[in-house]
Amino acid sequence: MAGVLTYVRRAAGDDGVGQVLDRAGLTAVAGQFDDPSRWWSYDARIRLFTAATDVLGDPDTMFHIGAAATRSGLGHSLTLVLRALGSPRQVFRQLPRAAAKFTTVSTMEVRELGATSAVAALHLHEGYAHSPLDCAYARGLAVSIPEIFRLPPGVITSAECQVGGSRTCTYRMTWERRSRLSRRRDRVADPELTALRGQLRTLQSAAGDLVASDDLDTVLHRIVARAGEAVLAPAHLLAVASPDGGAPLVHGAGVPADRLAGLAARLLAGEDLGPSAVVVDVASARRRHGRLAAIYPSGDGEMTDEHTMLAAYAGHAAAALDLLIALEDARRAADRAGALLALAHELAEATDATAVSSIVADALPHVVGCSSASVMLWDPAEGQLRGRSSANLSSGHRAHFLDTPLHAEDTPELVGMLTDREPRIVRAADSSPPLRRLLTDIGVSDVVAVPLLAGSTFLGVATASWEAGQAPEELGGDVLARLRGVGDQASTALQKARLLETVRHQATHDALTGLPNRVLFLERLEATLAATDADGHLGVLFCDLDRFKEVNDSLGHAAGDELLRQVAARLRAVVRPGDTVGRLSGDEFAIVLPELADADHAGRLADRVVGCFAEPFRLDGTPVRVGTSVGVAVLGADRSRSADELLREADAAMYRQKEGRGRKDRAAR
């Protein structure tokens, strides 16, 4: 197809080419004609032939284009392959096999073959309409064959299309004997020399094309395409090992889809594909990447020394793959370095364990190169390892992972890590039942886990994981080293997060009782106030201890501190789960009561608080009775009061109650 446009361009310029493409309806695919691996439909071929004939105005255009094939349309490598056959007679002998290289809609048959003549028959397959232009092109190709051997073009002495109404066209051709070659040496250009020069340019171009691409898939496609130019075999297959250790990379042209995987597996395994295939290694001094094969439909084997030609392209392919792998390794190293810098920056800003876990899990696939990753934190009180964050798991798998803790008593791998603090390489197939179930449920086959340590304290684990068949062969080397490096950063960040959590807790909680202090209590009151519906009720209780000063004066401040701790414990025990108890100062406590049924509900809860002081407190073995005064403030339909106002209202109510009790006590005396 490219040869047709080359001929038209020489005869009618670029304008002529444009007219041909436009008439043939092929303008949209004009840029694809130079792709030797591209096959065109028979309909597109005939439309192009018809358009070229119309534009040039010569009914013999297609014969002339075929006759000029050795000068404009036939690849240099194919010229050398045909030249290596030795004579026009040998080319015609092999022509039926070579025809499969160029068309799948017709079959070539050589019915008679002499030293300087041949009778060829072209059989058009069922389902295709006969075209005299296609026959003319085939005859032109035939007469160009002697020129490969520095002979004058052949002569068609007879030709018949659709003989007897059949789908077969026959023609007889003759050519000069080789003995007359010497007299024409000065007048006939040496096609072999021209082809060698062209082949050198093609090899140089191939090297440039392969090296210029930084996409592996593009490189492999170009290798197969260049192999297609180099030999006459109609089918080609390339199978190379994946640089990242995954599934082999396979590219083919002319190989049936149902045979592609099987042939590729045999090719990579080093099996003999039989006499119908020419096979070369794609290998360099550094590594063996795979194999490249040219495949004939029959078992006749290569037509000439195609092995050498194919090996030249395989050598270029290996060099290009070496360079591409080196570039990919460098790119990955740069990406990992960038990911590590980003990780360090994000961890520096993380302020809690959940944020640290999420940042680390998200970074691990980029740094380690794993399919998925996770961070699990150790709960010493429960004796279990629980997932805190994951990366690259589906939503369902992630939810299952986070909801499935690993208990030390059931998981030997966890016990071993708790004992020796060493990494573990775990494979689902041979792990303990609980771990195997978890890995299977989340679609993971291979795991590398490193402990997260703060000194000798076990904080949890960071994991890098792969699906079945995706893990590198070696998990204990570079993979483990990178995972350990991230694990060290994670451990430091978790220590910092714990320290910040302690500082935050100390800043917002009473050091003596562990209850929220005034600052945190007011924050929670404001949040509860904002979340209360317009028709909802919110209550605040303000509690002040009776006789607290007497306890301090008689039993000492240590006893007073112990009393406050016991009071805090009783208040926490008597309130509802959603209530908040806080110590505001000294012996003053307050309680937030959200979601009250009505205003009276707050009074009943206040009675429960008063009731929890009925039993005496034990201080240094001494029973001590201490009461409390409780003030109540309720926010109902009127929503104009703020948190401070509610607290002051409850405080005032408490003082009224305390003063009322004091007046009663004085009156009783």
Coordinates of N, CA, C and O in Angstrom, one line a residue, residues 323-386:
L323 N 18.1 -0.4 27.7 CA 18.1 1.0 28.0 C 16.8 1.4 28.6 O 16.7 2.2 29.6
L324 N 15.7 0.8 28.2 CA 14.4 1.1 28.7 C 14.3 0.7 30.2 O 13.7 1.4 31.0
I325 N 14.8 -0.5 30.4 CA 14.7 -1.0 31.8 C 15.6 -0.1 32.7 O 15.2 0.2 33.9
A326 N 16.8 0.3 32.2 CA 17.6 1.2 33.0 C 16.9 2.5 33.3 O 16.9 3.0 34.4
L327 N 16.2 3.0 32.2 CA 15.5 4.3 32.4 C 14.3 4.1 33.4 O 14.1 4.9 34.3
E328 N 13.6 2.9 33.3 CA 12.5 2.7 34.2 C 13.0 2.5 35.6 O 12.4 3.0 36.6
D329 N 14.2 1.8 35.8 CA 14.8 1.7 37.1 C 15.1 3.1 37.7 O 14.9 3.4 38.9
A330 N 15.7 3.9 36.9 CA 16.0 5.3 37.3 C 14.8 6.1 37.7 O 14.7 6.8 38.7
R331 N 13.7 5.9 36.8 CA 12.5 6.6 37.1 C 11.8 6.1 38.4 O 11.4 6.9 39.2
R332 N 11.9 4.8 38.6 CA 11.3 4.3 39.9 C 12.1 4.8 41.1 O 11.5 5.1 42.1
A333 N 13.5 4.8 40.9 CA 14.3 5.3 42.0 C 13.9 6.8 42.3 O 13.8 7.1 43.5
A334 N 13.7 7.6 41.3 CA 13.4 9.0 41.5 C 12.0 9.1 42.1 O 11.8 9.9 43.0
D335 N 11.1 8.2 41.6 CA 9.7 8.3 42.2 C 9.7 7.9 43.7 O 9.0 8.5 44.5
R336 N 10.5 6.9 44.0 CA 10.6 6.4 45.4 C 11.3 7.5 46.3 O 10.8 7.7 47.4
A337 N 12.3 8.1 45.7 CA 12.9 9.2 46.5 C 11.9 10.3 46.7 O 11.8 10.9 47.9
G338 N 11.2 10.7 45.7 CA 10.1 11.7 45.9 C 9.1 11.3 46.9 O 8.6 12.1 47.7
A339 N 8.7 10.0 46.8 CA 7.7 9.5 47.7 C 8.2 9.5 49.1 O 7.4 9.8 50.1
L340 N 9.5 9.2 49.3 CA 10.0 9.2 50.7 C 10.1 10.6 51.2 O 9.8 10.9 52.4
L341 N 10.5 11.6 50.4 CA 10.5 13.0 50.8 C 9.1 13.5 51.2 O 8.9 14.1 52.2
A342 N 8.1 13.1 50.3 CA 6.7 13.5 50.6 C 6.2 12.8 51.9 O 5.5 13.4 52.7
L343 N 6.6 11.5 52.1 CA 6.3 10.8 53.3 C 6.8 11.5 54.5 O 6.1 11.7 55.5
A344 N 8.1 11.9 54.5 CA 8.7 12.6 55.7 C 8.0 13.9 55.9 O 7.7 14.2 57.1
H345 N 7.6 14.6 54.9 CA 7.0 15.9 55.0 C 5.6 15.7 55.6 O 5.2 16.4 56.6
E346 N 4.8 14.7 55.1 CA 3.5 14.5 55.6 C 3.5 14.0 57.1 O 2.6 14.3 57.9
L347 N 4.4 13.1 57.4 CA 4.5 12.6 58.7 C 4.9 13.7 59.7 O 4.5 13.6 60.9
A348 N 5.7 14.6 59.3 CA 6.0 15.7 60.2 C 4.8 16.5 60.6 O 4.8 17.1 61.7
E349 N 3.7 16.5 59.7 CA 2.5 17.3 60.1 C 1.5 16.4 60.7 O 0.4 17.0 61.2
A350 N 1.6 15.1 60.7 CA 0.6 14.2 61.3 C 0.6 14.4 62.8 O 1.6 14.4 63.4
T351 N -0.6 14.4 63.4 CA -0.7 14.6 64.8 C -1.4 13.5 65.6 O -1.6 13.6 66.8
D352 N -1.8 12.5 64.9 CA -2.5 11.4 65.6 C -2.1 10.0 64.9 O -1.7 10.0 63.7
A353 N -2.4 8.9 65.6 CA -2.0 7.6 65.1 C -2.7 7.3 63.8 O -2.2 6.6 62.9
T354 N -4.0 7.7 63.7 CA -4.8 7.3 62.5 C -4.2 8.0 61.3 O -4.1 7.4 60.2
A355 N -3.8 9.3 61.4 CA -3.3 10.1 60.3 C -1.9 9.4 59.9 O -1.6 9.3 58.7
V356 N -1.1 9.1 60.9 CA 0.2 8.5 60.6 C 0.0 7.2 59.8 O 0.7 6.9 58.8
S357 N -0.9 6.3 60.3 CA -1.2 5.1 59.6 C -1.6 5.2 58.2 O -1.2 4.5 57.3
S358 N -2.5 6.2 58.0 CA -3.0 6.4 56.6 C -1.9 6.9 55.7 O -1.8 6.5 54.5
I359 N -1.1 7.8 56.2 CA 0.0 8.4 55.3 C 1.0 7.3 55.0 O 1.4 7.2 53.8
V360 N 1.3 6.4 55.9 CA 2.3 5.4 55.7 C 1.7 4.3 54.7 O 2.4 3.9 53.8
A361 N 0.5 3.9 54.9 CA -0.1 2.9 54.0 C -0.2 3.4 52.6 O 0.1 2.7 51.6
D362 N -0.5 4.7 52.4 CA -0.7 5.3 51.1 C 0.7 5.4 50.4 O 0.8 5.3 49.2
A363 N 1.8 5.6 51.2 CA 3.1 5.7 50.6 C 3.8 4.4 50.2 O 4.6 4.4 49.3
L364 N 3.4 3.3 50.9 CA 4.1 2.1 50.7 C 4.1 1.5 49.2 O 5.1 1.1 48.7
P365 N 2.9 1.5 48.5 CA 3.0 1.0 47.2 C 3.9 1.8 46.3 O 4.6 1.2 45.4
H366 N 4.1 3.1 46.5 CA 5.0 3.9 45.7 C 6.5 3.6 46.0 O 7.4 3.5 45.2
V367 N 6.8 3.4 47.3 CA 8.1 3.2 47.8 C 8.6 1.8 47.6 O 9.7 1.5 47.2
V368 N 7.7 0.8 47.9 CA 8.1 -0.6 47.9 C 7.8 -1.2 46.5 O 8.5 -2.1 46.1
G369 N 6.7 -0.7 45.8 CA 6.3 -1.3 44.6 C 5.4 -2.5 44.8 O 5.3 -3.4 44.0
C370 N 4.6 -2.5 45.9 CA 3.7 -3.6 46.2 C 2.3 -3.3 45.6 O 2.0 -2.1 45.2
S371 N 1.5 -4.3 45.6 CA 0.1 -4.1 45.1 C -0.8 -3.4 46.1 O -1.6 -2.6 45.7
S372 N -0.6 -3.7 47.4 CA -1.4 -3.1 48.4 C -0.5 -3.0 49.7 O 0.6 -3.6 49.8
A373 N -1.0 -2.3 50.7 CA -0.2 -2.1 51.9 C -1.2 -1.8 53.1 O -2.4 -1.5 52.9
S374 N -0.6 -1.9 54.3 CA -1.5 -1.6 55.5 C -0.6 -1.3 56.6 O 0.6 -1.5 56.6
V375 N -1.2 -0.7 57.6 CA -0.6 -0.5 59.0 C -1.6 -1.0 60.0 O -2.8 -0.7 60.0
M376 N -1.1 -1.9 60.9 CA -1.9 -2.4 62.0 C -1.2 -2.0 63.3 O 0.0 -2.1 63.4
L377 N -2.0 -1.6 64.3 CA -1.5 -1.2 65.6 C -1.9 -2.2 66.6 O -2.9 -2.8 66.6
W378 N -1.0 -2.3 67.6 CA -1.1 -3.3 68.7 C -1.8 -2.7 69.9 O -1.6 -1.6 70.3
D379 N -2.8 -3.5 70.3 CA -3.6 -3.1 71.5 C -3.2 -4.0 72.7 O -3.6 -5.2 72.7
P380 N -2.3 -3.6 73.5 CA -1.8 -4.5 74.6 C -2.9 -4.9 75.6 O -2.8 -6.0 76.1
A381 N -3.9 -4.1 75.8 CA -4.9 -4.4 76.7 C -5.8 -5.6 76.2 O -6.2 -6.5 77.0
E382 N -6.0 -5.6 74.9 CA -6.8 -6.6 74.3 C -6.0 -7.8 73.8 O -6.5 -8.8 73.4
G383 N -4.7 -7.6 73.7 CA -3.8 -8.6 73.1 C -4.1 -8.9 71.7 O -4.1 -10.1 71.3
Q384 N -4.3 -7.8 70.9 CA -4.7 -8.0 69.5 C -4.0 -7.0 68.6 O -3.7 -5.9 69.1
L385 N -3.9 -7.4 67.3 CA -3.4 -6.5 66.3 C -4.5 -6.1 65.4 O -5.2 -7.0 64.8
R386 N -4.8 -4.8 65.3 CA -6.0 -4.4 64.6 C -5.6 -3.4 63.4 O -4.8 -2.5 63.6

